[in-house]
mmCIF file of C-alpha atoms in Angstrom:
data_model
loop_
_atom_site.group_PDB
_atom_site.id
_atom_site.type_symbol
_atom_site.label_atom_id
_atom_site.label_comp_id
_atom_site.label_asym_id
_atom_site.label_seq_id
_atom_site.Cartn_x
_atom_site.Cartn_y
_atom_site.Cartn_z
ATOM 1 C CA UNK A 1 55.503 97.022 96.984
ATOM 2 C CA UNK A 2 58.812 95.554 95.036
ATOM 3 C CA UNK A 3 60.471 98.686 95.442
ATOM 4 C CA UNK A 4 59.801 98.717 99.073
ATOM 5 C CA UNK A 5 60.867 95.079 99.505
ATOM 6 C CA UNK A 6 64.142 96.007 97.614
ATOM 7 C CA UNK A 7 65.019 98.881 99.557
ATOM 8 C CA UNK A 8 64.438 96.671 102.918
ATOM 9 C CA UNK A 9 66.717 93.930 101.624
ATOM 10 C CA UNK A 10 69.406 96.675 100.462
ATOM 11 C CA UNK A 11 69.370 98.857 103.795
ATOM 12 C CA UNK A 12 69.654 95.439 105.952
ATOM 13 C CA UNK A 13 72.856 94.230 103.748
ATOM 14 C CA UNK A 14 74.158 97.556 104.459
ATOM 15 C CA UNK A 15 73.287 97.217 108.333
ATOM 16 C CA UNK A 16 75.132 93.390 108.441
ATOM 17 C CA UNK A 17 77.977 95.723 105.966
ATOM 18 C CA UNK A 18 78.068 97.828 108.889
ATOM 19 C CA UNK A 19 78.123 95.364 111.462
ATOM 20 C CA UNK A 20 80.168 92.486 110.131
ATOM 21 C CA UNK A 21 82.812 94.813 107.989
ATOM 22 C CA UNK A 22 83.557 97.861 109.905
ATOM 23 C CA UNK A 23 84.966 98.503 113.658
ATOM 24 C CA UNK A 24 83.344 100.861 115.524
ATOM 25 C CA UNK A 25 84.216 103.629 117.564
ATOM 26 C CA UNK A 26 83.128 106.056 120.041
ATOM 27 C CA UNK A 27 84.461 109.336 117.822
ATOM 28 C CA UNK A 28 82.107 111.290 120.576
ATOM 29 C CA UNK A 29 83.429 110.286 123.400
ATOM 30 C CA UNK A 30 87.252 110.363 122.180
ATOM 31 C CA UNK A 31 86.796 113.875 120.582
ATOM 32 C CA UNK A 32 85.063 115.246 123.942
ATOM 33 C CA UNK A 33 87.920 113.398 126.383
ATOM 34 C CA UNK A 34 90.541 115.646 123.725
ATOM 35 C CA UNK A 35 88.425 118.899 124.244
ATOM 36 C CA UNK A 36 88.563 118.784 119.949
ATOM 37 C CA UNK A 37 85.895 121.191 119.496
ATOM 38 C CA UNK A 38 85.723 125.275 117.905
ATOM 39 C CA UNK A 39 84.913 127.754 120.205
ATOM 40 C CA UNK A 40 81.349 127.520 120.207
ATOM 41 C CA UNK A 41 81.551 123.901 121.749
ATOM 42 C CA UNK A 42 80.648 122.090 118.070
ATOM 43 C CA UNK A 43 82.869 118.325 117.424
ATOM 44 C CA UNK A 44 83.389 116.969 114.258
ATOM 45 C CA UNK A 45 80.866 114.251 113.382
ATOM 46 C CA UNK A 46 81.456 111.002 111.255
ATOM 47 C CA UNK A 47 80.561 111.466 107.911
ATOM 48 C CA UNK A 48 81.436 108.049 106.978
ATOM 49 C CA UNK A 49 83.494 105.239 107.123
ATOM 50 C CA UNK A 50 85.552 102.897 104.404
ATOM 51 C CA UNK A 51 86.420 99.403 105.523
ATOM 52 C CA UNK A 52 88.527 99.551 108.766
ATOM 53 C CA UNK A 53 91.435 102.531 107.952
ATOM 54 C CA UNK A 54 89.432 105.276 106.203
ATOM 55 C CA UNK A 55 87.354 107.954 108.532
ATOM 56 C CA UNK A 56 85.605 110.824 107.097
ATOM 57 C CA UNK A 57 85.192 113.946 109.161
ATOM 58 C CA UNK A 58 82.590 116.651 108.681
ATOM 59 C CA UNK A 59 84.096 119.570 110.706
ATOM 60 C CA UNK A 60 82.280 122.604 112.292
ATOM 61 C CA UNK A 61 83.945 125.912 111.257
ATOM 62 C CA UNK A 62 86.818 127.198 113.129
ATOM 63 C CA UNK A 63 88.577 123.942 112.669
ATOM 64 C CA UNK A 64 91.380 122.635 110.618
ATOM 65 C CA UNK A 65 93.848 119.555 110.443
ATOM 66 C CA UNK A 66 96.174 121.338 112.532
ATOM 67 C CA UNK A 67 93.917 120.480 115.270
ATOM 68 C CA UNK A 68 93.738 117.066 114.119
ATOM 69 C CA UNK A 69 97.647 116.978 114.125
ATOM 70 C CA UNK A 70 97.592 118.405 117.868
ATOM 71 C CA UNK A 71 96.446 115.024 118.486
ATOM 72 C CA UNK A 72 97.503 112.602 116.392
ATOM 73 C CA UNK A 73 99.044 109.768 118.972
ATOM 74 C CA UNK A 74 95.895 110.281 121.036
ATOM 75 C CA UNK A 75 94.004 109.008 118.006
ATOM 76 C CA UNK A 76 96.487 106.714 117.011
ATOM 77 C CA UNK A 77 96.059 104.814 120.293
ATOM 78 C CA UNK A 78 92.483 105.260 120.368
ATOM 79 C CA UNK A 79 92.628 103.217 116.793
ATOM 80 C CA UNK A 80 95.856 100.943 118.516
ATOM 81 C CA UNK A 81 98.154 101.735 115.482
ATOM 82 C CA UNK A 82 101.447 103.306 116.003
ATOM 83 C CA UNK A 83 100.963 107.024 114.857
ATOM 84 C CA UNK A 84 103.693 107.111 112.132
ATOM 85 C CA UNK A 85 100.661 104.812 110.278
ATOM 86 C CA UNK A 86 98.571 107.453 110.707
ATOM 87 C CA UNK A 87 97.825 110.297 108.118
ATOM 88 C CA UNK A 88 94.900 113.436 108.411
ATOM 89 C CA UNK A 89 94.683 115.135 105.150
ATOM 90 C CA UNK A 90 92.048 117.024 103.731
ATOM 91 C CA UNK A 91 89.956 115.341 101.618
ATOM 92 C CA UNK A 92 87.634 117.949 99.633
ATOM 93 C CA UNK A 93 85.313 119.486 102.237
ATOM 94 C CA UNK A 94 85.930 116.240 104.927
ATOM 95 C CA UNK A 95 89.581 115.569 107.433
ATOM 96 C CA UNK A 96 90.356 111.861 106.493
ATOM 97 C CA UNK A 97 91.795 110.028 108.631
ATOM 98 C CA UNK A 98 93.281 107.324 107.303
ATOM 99 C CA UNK A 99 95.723 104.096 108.962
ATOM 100 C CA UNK A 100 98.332 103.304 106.122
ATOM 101 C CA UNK A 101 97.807 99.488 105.859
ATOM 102 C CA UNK A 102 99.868 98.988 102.872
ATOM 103 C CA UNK A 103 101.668 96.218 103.930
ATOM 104 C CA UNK A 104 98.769 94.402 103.940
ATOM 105 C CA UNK A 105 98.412 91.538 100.847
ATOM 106 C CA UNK A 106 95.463 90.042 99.077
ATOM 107 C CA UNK A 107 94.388 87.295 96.776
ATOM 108 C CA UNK A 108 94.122 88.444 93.271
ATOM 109 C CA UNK A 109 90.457 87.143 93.679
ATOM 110 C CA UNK A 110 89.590 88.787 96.773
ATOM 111 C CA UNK A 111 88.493 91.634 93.900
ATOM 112 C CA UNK A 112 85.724 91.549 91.266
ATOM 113 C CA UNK A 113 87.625 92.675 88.448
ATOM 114 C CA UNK A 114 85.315 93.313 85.460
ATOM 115 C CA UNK A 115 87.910 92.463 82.245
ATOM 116 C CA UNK A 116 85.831 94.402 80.041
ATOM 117 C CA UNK A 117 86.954 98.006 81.453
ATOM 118 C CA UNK A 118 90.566 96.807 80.960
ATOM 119 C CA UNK A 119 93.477 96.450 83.368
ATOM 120 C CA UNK A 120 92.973 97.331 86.878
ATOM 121 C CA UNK A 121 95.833 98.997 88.595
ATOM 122 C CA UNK A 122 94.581 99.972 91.833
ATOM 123 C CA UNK A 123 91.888 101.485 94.144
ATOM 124 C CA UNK A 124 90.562 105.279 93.622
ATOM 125 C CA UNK A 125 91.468 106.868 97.054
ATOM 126 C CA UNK A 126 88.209 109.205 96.977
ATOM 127 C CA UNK A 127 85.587 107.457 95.638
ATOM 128 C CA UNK A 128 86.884 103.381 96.676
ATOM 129 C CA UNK A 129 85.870 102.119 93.277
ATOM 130 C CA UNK A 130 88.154 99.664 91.252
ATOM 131 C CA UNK A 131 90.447 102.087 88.836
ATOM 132 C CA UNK A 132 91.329 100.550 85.238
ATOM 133 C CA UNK A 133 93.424 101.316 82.357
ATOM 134 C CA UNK A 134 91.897 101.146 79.500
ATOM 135 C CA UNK A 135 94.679 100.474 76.689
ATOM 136 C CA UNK A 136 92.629 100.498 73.903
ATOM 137 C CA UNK A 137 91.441 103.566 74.495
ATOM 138 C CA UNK A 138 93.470 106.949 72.334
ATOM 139 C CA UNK A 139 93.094 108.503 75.637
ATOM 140 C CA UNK A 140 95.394 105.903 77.607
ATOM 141 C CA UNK A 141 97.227 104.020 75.270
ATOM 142 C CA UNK A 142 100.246 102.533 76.579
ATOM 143 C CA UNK A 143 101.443 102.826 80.068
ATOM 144 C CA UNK A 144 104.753 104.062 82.084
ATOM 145 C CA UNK A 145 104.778 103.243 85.735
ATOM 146 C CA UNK A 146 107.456 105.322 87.500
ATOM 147 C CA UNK A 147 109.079 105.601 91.412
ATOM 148 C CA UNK A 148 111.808 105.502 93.381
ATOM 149 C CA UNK A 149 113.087 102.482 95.028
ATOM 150 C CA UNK A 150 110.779 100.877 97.594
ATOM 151 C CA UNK A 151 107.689 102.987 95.964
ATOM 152 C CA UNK A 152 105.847 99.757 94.946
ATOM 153 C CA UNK A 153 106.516 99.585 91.053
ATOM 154 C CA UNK A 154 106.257 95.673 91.785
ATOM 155 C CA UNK A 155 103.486 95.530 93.428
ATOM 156 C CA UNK A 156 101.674 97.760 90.430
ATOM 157 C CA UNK A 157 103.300 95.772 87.683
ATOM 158 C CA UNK A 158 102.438 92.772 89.446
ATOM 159 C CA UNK A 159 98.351 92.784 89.443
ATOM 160 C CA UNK A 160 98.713 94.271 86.052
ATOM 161 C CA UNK A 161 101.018 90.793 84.585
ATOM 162 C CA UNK A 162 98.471 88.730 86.975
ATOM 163 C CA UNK A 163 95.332 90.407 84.872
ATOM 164 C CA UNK A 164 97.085 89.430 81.423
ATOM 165 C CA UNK A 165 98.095 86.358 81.599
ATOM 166 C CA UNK A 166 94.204 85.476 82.792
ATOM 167 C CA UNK A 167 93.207 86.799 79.768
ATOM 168 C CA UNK A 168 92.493 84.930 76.039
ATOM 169 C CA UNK A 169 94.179 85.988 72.812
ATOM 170 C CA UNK A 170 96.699 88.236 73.911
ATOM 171 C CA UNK A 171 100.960 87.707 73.395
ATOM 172 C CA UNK A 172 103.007 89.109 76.429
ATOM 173 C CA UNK A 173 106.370 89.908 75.628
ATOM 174 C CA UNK A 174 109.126 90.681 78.870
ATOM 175 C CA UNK A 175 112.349 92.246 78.549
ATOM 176 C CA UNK A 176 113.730 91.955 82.587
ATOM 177 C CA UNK A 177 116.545 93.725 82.807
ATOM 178 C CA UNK A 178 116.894 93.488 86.757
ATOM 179 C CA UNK A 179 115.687 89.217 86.693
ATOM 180 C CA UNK A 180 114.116 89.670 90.104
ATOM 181 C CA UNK A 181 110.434 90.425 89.933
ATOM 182 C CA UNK A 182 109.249 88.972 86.378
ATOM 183 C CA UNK A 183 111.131 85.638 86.265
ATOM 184 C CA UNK A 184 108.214 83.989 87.790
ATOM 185 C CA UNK A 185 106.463 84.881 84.479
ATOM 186 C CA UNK A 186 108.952 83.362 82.148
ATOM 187 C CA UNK A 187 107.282 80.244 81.361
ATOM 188 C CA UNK A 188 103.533 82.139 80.546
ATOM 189 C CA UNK A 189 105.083 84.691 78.074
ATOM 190 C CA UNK A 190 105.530 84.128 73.907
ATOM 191 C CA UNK A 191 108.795 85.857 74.338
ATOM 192 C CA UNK A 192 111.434 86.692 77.593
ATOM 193 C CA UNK A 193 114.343 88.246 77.746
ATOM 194 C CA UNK A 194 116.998 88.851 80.384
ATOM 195 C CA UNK A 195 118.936 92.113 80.760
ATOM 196 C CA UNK A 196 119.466 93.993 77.596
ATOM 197 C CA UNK A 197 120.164 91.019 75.170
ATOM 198 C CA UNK A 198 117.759 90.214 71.996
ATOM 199 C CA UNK A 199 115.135 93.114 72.601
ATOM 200 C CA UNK A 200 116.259 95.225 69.359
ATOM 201 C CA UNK A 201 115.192 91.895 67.711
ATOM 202 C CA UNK A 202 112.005 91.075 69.239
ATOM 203 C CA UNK A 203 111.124 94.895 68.852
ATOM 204 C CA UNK A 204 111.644 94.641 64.831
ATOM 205 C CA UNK A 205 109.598 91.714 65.116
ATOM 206 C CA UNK A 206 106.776 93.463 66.722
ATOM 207 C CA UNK A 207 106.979 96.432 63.798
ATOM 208 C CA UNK A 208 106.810 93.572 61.036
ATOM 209 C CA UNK A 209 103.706 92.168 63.070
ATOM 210 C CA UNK A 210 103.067 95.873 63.229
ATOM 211 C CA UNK A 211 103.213 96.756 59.595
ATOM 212 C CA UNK A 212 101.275 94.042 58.573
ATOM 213 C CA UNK A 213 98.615 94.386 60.307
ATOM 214 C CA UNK A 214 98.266 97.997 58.782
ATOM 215 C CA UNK A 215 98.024 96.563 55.109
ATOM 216 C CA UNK A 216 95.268 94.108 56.457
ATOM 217 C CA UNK A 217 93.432 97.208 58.094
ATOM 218 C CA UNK A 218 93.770 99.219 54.441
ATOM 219 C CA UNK A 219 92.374 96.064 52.685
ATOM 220 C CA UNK A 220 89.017 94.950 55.096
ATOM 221 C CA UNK A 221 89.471 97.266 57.916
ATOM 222 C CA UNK A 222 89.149 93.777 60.134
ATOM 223 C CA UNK A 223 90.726 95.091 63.416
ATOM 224 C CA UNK A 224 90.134 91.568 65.351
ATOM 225 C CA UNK A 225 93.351 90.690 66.642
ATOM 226 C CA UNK A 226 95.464 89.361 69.507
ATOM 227 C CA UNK A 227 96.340 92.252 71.555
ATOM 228 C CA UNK A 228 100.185 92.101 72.280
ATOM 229 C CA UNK A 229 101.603 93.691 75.275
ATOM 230 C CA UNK A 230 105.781 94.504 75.244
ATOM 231 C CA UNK A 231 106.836 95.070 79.340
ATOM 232 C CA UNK A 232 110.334 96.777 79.868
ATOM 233 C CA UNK A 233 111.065 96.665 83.341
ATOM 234 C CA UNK A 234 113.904 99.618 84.093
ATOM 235 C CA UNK A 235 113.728 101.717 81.356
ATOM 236 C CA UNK A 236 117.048 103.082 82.664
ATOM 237 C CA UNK A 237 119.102 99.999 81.888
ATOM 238 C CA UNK A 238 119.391 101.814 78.314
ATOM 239 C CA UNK A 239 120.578 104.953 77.655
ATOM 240 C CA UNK A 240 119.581 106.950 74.585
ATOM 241 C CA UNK A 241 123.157 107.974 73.709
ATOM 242 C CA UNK A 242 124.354 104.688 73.073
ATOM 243 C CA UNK A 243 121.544 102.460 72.672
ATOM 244 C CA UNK A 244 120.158 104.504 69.721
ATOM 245 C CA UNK A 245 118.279 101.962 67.481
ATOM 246 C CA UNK A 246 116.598 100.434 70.894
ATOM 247 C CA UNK A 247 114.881 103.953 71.263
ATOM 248 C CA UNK A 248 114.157 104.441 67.713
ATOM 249 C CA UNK A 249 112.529 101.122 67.721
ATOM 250 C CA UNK A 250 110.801 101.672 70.678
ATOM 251 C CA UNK A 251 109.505 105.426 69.454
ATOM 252 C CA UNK A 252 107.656 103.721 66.461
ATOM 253 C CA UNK A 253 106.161 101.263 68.525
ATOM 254 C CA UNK A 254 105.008 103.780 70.901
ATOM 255 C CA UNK A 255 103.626 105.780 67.741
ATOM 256 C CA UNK A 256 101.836 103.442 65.659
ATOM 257 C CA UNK A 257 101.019 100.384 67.958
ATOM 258 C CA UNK A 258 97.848 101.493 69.492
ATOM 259 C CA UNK A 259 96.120 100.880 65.892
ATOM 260 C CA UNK A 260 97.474 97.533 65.578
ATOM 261 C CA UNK A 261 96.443 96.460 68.865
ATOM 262 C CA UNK A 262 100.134 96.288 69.923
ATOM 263 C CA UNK A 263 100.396 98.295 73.524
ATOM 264 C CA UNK A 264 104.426 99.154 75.661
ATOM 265 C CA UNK A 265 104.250 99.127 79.086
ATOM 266 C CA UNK A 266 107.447 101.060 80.686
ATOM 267 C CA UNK A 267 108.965 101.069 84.281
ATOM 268 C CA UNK A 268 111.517 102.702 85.934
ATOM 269 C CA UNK A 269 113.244 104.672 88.870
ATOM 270 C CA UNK A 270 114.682 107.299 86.977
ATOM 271 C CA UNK A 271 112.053 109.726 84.716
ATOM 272 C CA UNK A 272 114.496 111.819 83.843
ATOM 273 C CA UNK A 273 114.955 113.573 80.083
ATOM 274 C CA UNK A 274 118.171 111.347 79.660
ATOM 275 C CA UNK A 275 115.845 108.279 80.406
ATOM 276 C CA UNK A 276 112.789 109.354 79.105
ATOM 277 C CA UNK A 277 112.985 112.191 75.920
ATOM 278 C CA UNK A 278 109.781 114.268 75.307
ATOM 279 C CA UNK A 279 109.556 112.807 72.044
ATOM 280 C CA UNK A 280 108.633 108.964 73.930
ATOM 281 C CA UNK A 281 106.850 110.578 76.440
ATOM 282 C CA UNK A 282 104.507 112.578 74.710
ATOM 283 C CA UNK A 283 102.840 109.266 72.829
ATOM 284 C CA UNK A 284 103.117 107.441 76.219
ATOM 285 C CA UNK A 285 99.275 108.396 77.617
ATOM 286 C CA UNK A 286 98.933 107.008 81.040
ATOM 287 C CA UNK A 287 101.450 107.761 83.388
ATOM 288 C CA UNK A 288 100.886 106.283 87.244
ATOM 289 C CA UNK A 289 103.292 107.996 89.453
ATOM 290 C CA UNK A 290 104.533 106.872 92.871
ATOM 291 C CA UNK A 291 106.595 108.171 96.074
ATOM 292 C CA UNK A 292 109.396 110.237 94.174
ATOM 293 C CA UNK A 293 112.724 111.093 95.754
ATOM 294 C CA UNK A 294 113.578 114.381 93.606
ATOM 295 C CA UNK A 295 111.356 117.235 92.677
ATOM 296 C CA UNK A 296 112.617 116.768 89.053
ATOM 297 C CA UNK A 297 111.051 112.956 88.713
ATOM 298 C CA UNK A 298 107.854 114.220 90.578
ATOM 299 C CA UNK A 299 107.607 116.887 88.128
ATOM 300 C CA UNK A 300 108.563 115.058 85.219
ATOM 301 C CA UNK A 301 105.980 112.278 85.567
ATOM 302 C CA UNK A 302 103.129 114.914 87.193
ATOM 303 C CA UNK A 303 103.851 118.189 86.010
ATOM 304 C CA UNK A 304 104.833 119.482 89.872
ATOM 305 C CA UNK A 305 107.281 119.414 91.608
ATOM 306 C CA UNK A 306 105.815 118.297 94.736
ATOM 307 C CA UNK A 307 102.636 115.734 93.532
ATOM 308 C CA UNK A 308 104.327 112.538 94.032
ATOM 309 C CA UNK A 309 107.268 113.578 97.296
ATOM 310 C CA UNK A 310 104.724 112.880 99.875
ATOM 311 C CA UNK A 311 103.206 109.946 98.879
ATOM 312 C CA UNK A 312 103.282 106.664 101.110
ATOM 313 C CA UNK A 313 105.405 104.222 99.049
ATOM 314 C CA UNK A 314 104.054 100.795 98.379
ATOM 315 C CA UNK A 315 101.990 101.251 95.695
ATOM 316 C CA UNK A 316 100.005 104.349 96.809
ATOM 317 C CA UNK A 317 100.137 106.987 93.818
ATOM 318 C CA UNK A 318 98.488 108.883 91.615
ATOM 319 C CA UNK A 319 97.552 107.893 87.861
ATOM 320 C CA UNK A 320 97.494 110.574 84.982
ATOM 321 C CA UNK A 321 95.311 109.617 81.726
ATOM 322 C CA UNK A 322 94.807 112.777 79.363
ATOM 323 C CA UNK A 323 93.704 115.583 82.239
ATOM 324 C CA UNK A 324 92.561 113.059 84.688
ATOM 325 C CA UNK A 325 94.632 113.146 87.580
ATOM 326 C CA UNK A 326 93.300 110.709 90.475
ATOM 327 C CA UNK A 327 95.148 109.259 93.658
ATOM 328 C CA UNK A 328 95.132 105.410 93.983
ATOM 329 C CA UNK A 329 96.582 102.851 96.325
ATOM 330 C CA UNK A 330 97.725 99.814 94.058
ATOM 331 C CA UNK A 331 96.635 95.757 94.958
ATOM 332 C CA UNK A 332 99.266 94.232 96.777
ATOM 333 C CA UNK A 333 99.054 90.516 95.551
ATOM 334 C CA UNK A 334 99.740 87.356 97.610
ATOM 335 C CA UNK A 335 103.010 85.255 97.205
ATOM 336 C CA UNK A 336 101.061 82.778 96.867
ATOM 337 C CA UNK A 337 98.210 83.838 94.643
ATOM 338 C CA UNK A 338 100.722 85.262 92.225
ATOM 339 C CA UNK A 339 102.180 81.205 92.228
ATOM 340 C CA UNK A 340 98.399 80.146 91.487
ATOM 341 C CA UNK A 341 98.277 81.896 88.459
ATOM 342 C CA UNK A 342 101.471 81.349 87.462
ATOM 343 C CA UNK A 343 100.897 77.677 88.033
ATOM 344 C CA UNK A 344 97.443 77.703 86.144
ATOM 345 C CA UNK A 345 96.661 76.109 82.763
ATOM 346 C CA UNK A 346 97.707 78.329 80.389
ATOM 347 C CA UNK A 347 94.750 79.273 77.820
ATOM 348 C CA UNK A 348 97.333 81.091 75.488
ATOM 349 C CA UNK A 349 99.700 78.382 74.987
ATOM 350 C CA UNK A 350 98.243 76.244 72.294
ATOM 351 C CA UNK A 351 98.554 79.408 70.442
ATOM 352 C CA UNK A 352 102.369 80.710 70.767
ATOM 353 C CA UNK A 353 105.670 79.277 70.453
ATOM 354 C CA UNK A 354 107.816 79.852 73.251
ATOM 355 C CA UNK A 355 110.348 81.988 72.909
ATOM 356 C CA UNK A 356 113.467 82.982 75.040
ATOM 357 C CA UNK A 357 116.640 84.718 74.473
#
């Protein structure tokens, strides 16, 4: 009897779901009007639906997206978008049809973000569930978010610094070599630093912290520390050929700091061997990728040379942990709920001394 009372409450949220959350449309009627059928008079059918852009498409055989594409400002009037928002793309055995609405901007607590499974960096394209990286884990220690211009490495780094700073017990370190997008943060980190100047400093720093933390784990094995987190925004603001000692420093880092709790989170526009040696790389295990403008820094980041040219810019990419590849669209955060959290008591700051170069 429980059961059946359960079931009745859960399929009549779903029906207000249905009715409250999602459009509807006449698919039927528009696909008949277009003559969209195979030869033997079978339409596609709606196989289901995600929020108000996503439409999933069982089609009967003898049909492909090609036929979609036939018709593509048809449907994009029928949905009243223009049709350059529009993409049809295979998705498994289904046609999604899906209206790019990346421009669109939430409130950092418009999502249910469960701290526990780590940092969450966007939305899983196929199955709509919250995507995290788990830095602690060997798997996906430390993180390198890489695009071209306009891609959306803001808008990724952005609900990643907005997670952090939420957090307890945990130092954030920023080294903002363009000053544009992590100023904001200046006053909520233990250390900031602008352009190139005092990061060989801070990064010896974090190997001291580094190295003693080892001797402590070799004497009680006590691995309850504050997890510190080192952002360098533009990794291509240094060059390996000249700023030597910055790499080295940053190589042990990225080789020994998962252990001691100490994680490097990299951006940049430019993923090329110059910018990025194999040597970094290879200890660097999640990689999220965005739009790409060369076939080199698509297959640098992704391993082809074509995974990351077509992708929509503003934060939609794909994320790589270990041989998990899956395609995400990243949170675009409010203006103004950034400045809320920015603005926030800070539960860190009884515990740091500020510290700005």
């Amino acid at each position: 009897m429980i059961n059946l009372l359960v079931d009745s409450i859960f399929n009549a949220a779903k029906a207000i779901e249905n009715i409250v959350f999602k459009k509807k449309y006449n698919w039927d009627k528009l696909f008949y009007e277009l003559g969209l059928c195979n030869r033997s008079g079978e339409y596609p059918i709606l196989h289901h639906q995600y929020k108000d852009n996503n439409f999933y498409f069982t089609i009967p055989t003898g049909l492909s997206v090609n036929d979609f594409m036939k018709y593509k400002i048809e449907i994009a009037t029928f949905l009243k978008v223009n049709s350059d928002k529009l993409k049809i793309e295979y998705k498994n055995t289904l046609i999604l049809i899906h209206i790019n609405n990346n421009d669109e901007k939430y409130n950092y607590n418009d999502f249910c973000f469960d701290d526990k499974k780590g940092v969450p960096v966007g939305i899983d394209l196929d199955t709509h569930n919250i995507v995290y990286w788990y830095y602690k884990s060997a798997n996906e220690c430390h993180l390198l978010i890489a695009g071209a211009t306009g891609s959306g490495k803001s808008v990724c780094l952005d609900v990643i610094v907005n997670n952090l700073i939420k957090r307890k017990n945990i130092d954030l370190y920023i080294q903002d070599t363009k000053l544009i997008d992590l100023y904001q943060y200046k006053n909520k980190c233990k250390y900031y630093g602008e352009g190139k100047d005092g990061i060989e400093d801070i990064m010896e720093e974090l190997i001291e912290e580094m190295n003693r933390r080892y001797k402590t784990l070799r004497r009680n094995k006590d691995r309850r520390y504050k997890d510190i987190f080192l952002i360098i925004e533009e990794l291509a603001s240094f060059n390996p050929k000249v700023d030597k000692e910055f790499y080295r420093l940053l190589g042990e880092l990225l080789a020994k700091g998962r252990a001691a709790s100490i994680y490097v989170i990299l951006t940049t526009q430019t993923p090329y061997a110059e910018i990025l040696p194999g040597a970094l790389k290879s200890n660097i295990n999640t990689k999220i990728g965005l739009k790409a403008n060369t076939k080199e820094a698509s297959k640098i980041i992704s391993g082809d040379y074509e995974a990351l040219m077509n992708l929509r810019g503003k934060g939609h990419g794909k994320i790589f942990t270990g041989n998990s590849v899956r395609e995400i669209q990243c949170f675009n955060i409010k203006e103004a709920s950034t400045a809320a959290t920015v603005n926030a008591p800070d539960s860190n700051k009884a515990n740091r001394t500020e510290k700005t170069i």
